[in-house]
Tab-separated table of C-alpha atoms in Angstrom:
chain	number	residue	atom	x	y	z
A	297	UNK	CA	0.000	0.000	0.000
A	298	UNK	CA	1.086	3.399	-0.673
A	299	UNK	CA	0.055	6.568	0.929
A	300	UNK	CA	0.435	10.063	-1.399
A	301	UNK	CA	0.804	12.749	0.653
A	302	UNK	CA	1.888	10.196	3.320
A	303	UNK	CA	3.093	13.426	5.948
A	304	UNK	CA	0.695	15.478	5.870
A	305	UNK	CA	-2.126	16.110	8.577
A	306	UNK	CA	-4.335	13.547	7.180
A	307	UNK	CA	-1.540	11.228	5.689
A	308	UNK	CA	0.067	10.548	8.738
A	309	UNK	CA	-2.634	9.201	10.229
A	310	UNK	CA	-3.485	6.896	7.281
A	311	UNK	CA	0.002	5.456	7.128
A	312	UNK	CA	-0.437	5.190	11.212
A	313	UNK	CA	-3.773	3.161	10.216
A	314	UNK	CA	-2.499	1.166	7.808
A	315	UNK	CA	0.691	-0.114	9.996
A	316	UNK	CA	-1.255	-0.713	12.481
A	317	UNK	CA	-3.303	-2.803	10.414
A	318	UNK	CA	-0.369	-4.914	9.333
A	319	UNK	CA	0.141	-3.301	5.644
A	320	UNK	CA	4.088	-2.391	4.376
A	321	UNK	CA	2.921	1.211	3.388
A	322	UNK	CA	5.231	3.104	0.953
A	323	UNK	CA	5.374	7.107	1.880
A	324	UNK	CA	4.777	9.515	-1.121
A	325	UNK	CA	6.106	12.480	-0.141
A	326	UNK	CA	8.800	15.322	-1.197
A	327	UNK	CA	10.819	14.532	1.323
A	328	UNK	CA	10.764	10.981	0.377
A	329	UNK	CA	11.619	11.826	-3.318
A	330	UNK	CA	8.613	12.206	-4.679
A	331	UNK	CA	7.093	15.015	-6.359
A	332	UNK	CA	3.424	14.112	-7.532
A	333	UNK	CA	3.585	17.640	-9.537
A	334	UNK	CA	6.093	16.348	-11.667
A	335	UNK	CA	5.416	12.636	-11.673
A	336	UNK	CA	9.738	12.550	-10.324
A	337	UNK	CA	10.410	9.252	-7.803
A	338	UNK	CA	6.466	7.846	-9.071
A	339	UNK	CA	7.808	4.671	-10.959
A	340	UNK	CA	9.953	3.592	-8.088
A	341	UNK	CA	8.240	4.333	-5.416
A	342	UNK	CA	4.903	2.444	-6.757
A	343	UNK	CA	6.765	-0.854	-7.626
A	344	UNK	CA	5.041	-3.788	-6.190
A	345	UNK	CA	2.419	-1.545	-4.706
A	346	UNK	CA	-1.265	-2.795	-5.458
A	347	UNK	CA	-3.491	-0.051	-3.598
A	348	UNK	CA	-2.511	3.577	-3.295
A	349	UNK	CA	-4.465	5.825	-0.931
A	350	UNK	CA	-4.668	9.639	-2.089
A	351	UNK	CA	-4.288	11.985	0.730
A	352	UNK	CA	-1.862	15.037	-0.958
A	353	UNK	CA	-3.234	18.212	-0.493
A	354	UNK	CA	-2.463	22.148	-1.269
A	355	UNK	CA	-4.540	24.372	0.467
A	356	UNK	CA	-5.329	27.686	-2.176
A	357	UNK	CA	-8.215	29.988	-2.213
A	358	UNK	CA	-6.628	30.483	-6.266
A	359	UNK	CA	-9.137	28.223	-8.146
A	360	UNK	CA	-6.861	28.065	-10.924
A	361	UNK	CA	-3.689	26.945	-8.860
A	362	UNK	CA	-6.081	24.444	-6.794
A	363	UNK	CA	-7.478	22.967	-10.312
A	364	UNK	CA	-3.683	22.837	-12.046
A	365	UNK	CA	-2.642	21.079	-8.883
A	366	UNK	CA	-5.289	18.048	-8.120
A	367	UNK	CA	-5.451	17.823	-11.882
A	368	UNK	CA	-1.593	17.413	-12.306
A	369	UNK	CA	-0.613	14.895	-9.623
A	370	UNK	CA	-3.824	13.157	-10.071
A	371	UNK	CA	-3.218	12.565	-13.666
A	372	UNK	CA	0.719	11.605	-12.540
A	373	UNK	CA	-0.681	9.356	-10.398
A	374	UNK	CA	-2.998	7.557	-12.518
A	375	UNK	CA	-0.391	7.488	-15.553
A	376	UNK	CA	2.112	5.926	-12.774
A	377	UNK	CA	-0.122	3.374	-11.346
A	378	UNK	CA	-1.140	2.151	-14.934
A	379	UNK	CA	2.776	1.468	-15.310
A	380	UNK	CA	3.000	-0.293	-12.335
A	381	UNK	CA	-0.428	-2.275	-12.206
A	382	UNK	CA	-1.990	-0.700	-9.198
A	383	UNK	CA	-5.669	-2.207	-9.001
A	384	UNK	CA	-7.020	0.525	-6.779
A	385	UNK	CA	-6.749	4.065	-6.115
A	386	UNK	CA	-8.425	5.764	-3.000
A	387	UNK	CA	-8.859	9.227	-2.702
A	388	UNK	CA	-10.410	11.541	-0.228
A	389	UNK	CA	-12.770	14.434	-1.434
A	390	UNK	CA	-14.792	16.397	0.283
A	391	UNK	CA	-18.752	16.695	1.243
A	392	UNK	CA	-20.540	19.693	-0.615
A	393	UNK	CA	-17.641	19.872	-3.196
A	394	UNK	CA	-20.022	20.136	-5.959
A	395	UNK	CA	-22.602	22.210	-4.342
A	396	UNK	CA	-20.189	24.626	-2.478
A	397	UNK	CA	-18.362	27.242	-5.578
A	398	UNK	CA	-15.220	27.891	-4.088
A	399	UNK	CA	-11.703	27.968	-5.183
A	400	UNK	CA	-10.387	24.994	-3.864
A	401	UNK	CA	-13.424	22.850	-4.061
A	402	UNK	CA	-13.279	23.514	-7.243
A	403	UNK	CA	-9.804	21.441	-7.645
A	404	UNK	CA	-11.298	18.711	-5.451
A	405	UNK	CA	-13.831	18.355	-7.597
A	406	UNK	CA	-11.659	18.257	-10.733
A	407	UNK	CA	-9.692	15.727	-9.099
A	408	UNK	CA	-12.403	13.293	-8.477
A	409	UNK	CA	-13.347	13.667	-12.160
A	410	UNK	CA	-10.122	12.709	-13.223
A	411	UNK	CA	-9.658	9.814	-11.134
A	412	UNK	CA	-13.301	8.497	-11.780
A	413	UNK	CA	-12.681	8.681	-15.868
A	414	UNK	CA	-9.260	7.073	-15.034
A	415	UNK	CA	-7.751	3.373	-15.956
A	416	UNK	CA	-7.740	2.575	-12.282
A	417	UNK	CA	-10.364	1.155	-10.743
A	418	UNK	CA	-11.133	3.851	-7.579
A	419	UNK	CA	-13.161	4.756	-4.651
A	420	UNK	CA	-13.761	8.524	-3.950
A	421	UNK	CA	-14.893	9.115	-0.503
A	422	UNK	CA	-16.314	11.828	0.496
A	423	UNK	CA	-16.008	13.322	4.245
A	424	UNK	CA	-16.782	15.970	5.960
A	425	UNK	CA	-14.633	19.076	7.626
A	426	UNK	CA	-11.941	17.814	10.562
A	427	UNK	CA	-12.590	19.038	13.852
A	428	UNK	CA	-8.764	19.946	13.249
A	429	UNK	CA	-10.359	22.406	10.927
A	430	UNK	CA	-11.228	24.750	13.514
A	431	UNK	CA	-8.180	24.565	15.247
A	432	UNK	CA	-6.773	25.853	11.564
A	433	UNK	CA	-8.855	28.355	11.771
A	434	UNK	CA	-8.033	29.841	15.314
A	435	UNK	CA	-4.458	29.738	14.091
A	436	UNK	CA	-5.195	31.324	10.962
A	437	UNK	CA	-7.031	34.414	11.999
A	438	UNK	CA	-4.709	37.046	13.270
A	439	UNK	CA	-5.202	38.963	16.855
A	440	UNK	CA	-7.228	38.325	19.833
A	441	UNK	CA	-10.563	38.397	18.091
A	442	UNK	CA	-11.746	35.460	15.484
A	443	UNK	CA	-13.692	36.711	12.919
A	444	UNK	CA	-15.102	33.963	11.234
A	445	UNK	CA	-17.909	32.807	8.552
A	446	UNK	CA	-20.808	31.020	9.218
A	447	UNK	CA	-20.237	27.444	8.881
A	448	UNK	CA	-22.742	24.274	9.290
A	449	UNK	CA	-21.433	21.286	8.884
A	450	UNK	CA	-21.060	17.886	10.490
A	451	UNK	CA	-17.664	17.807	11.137
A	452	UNK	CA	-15.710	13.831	12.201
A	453	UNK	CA	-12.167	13.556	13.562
A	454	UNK	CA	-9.100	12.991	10.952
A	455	UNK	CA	-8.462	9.282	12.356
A	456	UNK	CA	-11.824	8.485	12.037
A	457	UNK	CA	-11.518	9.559	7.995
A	458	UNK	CA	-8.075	7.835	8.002
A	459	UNK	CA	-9.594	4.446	9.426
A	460	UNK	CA	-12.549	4.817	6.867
A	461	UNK	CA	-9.920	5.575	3.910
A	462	UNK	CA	-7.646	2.139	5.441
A	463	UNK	CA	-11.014	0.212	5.516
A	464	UNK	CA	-11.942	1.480	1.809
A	465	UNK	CA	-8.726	0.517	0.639
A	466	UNK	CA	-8.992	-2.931	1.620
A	467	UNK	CA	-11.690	-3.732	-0.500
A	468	UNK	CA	-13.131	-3.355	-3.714
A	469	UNK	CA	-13.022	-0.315	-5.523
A	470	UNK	CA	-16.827	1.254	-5.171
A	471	UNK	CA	-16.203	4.065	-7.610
A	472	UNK	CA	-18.355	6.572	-5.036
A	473	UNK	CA	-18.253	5.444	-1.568
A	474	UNK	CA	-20.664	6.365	1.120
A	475	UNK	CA	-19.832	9.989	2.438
A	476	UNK	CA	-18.468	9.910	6.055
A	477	UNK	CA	-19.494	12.300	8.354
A	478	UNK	CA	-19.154	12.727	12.206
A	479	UNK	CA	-21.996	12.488	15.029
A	480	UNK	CA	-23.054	15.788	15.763
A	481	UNK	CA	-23.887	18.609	13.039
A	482	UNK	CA	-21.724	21.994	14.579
A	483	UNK	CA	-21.504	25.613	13.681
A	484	UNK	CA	-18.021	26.281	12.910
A	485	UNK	CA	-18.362	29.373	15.491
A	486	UNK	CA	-19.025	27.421	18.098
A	487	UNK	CA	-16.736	24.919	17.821
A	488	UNK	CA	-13.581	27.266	17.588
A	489	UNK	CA	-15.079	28.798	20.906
A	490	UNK	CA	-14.941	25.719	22.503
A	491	UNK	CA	-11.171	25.431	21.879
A	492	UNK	CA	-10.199	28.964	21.590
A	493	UNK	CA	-9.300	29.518	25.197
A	494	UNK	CA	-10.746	32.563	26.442
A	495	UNK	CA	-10.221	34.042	22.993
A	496	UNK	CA	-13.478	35.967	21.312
A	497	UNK	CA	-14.999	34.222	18.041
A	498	UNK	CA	-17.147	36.353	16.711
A	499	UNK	CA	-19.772	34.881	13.445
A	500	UNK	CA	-19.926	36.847	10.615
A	501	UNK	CA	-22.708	36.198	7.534
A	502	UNK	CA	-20.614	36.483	4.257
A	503	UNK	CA	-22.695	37.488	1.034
A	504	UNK	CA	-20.238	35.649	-1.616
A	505	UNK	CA	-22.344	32.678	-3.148
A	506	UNK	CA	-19.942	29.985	-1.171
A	507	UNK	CA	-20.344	31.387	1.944
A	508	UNK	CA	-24.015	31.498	1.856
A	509	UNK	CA	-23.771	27.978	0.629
A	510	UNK	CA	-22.077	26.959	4.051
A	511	UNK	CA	-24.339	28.686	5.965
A	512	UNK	CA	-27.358	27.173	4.378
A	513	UNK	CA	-25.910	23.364	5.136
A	514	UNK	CA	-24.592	22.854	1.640
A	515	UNK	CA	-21.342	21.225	3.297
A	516	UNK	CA	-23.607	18.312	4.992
A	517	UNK	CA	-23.980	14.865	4.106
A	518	UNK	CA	-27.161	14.090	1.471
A	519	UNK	CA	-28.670	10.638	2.094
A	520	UNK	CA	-27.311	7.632	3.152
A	521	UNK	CA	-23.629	8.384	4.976
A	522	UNK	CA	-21.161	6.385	7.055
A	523	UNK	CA	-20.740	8.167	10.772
A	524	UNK	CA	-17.746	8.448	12.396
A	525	UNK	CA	-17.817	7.596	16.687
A	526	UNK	CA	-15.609	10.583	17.897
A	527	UNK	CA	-17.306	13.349	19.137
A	528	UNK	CA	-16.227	16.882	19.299
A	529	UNK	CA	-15.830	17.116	22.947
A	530	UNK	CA	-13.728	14.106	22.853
A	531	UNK	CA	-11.764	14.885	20.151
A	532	UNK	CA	-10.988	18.736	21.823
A	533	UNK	CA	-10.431	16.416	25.560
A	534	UNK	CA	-7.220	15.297	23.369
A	535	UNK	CA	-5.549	18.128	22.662
């Protein structure tokens, strides 16, 4: 099994996952000599391999540079695992992508297109936003005060996405997978004030078309959905 994107936030965990579930797990990485942009280290690195779990990421608002990038190293990827007769690809998208118009979403949802008209057979899942997403957020936001969007979603803890995407992998590819979501449907707001220490988080209505789409629930799961078990409170207990 490889893991692209292996140390990132997410991609750590999945390679911790997969270890732990007794797989060798190859690390796609730069610092591994890999560079999914440019295809460099793919060959090697995906010899012998038969499943390889997509978890690289590049976080842009710039929906240009977020669809050049999930289009490049997902075609890379795909050409690569053709070579080397990978029989399924994983990757992780996100709930909403094709309801919510942003930027990045935007190369998410380019990406799954890709992969879906690909040679490999795949499984797209998609989840919903990390509770480490808010803790993003209070870092992001500069000064005492956190002014922040409104935000409904149904967020689910990064190892229970990089269990699902472990589980996934170990099976058949589905093409679309369930979308995995956690227990509890949040404001964004109020989860950063539950973490944010004293610090004031104030919620701010956005009139851009995406942010009215997040307000309205467009990031939640639609139908039938997979649930992760770790609640919020547990999750923030942790850190």
């Amino acid at each position: 099994m490889a893991v692209a994107g292996g140390t990132g936030r997410l991609g750590t965990l999945v390679v911790a996952q997969a270890r732990a579930a007794g797989h060798e797990v190859v690390v796609m990485a730069r610092s591994s000599g890999v560079d999914l942009t440019t295809g460099a280290g793919l060959d090697e690195a995906l010899r012998g391999v038969d499943v390889v779990i997509d978890a690289a990421n590049h976080v842009t608002l710039n929906r240009r540079a977020a669809i050049d990038f999930f289009e490049a190293t997902t075609r890379n990827l795909l050409a690569a695992q053709q070579r080397a007769g990978v029989r399924h690809y994983v990757v992780v998208s996100i709930v909403g992508v094709d309801r919510v118009h942003s930027g990045y979403y935007a190369g998410k949802l380019r990406q799954e297109e890709v992969a879906l008209a690909g040679p490999i057979p795949v499984t797209v899942l998609r989840v919903t936003q990390f509770y480490e997403f808010a803790e993003q957020m209070i870092e992001r936001v500069p000064g005492p005060v956190k002014v922040v969007p409104s935000m409904v979603t149904r967020p689910v803890a990064a190892a229970d996405v990089a269990a699902e995407l472990v589980r996934l992998a170990e099976g058949p590819a589905q093409g679309r997978a369930p979308e995995l979501a956690g227990p509890e449907v949040l404001e964004m707001a109020d989860m950063m004030r539950r973490i944010a220490r004293g610090r004031l988080v104030l919620r701010v209505p956005l009139p851009d078309a995406a942010s009215r789409a997040m307000a309205r629930g467009g990031l939640l799961p639609v139908g039938d959905h997979r649930q992760g078990g770790i609640t919020f409170d547990e999750w923030a207990g942790t850190r």
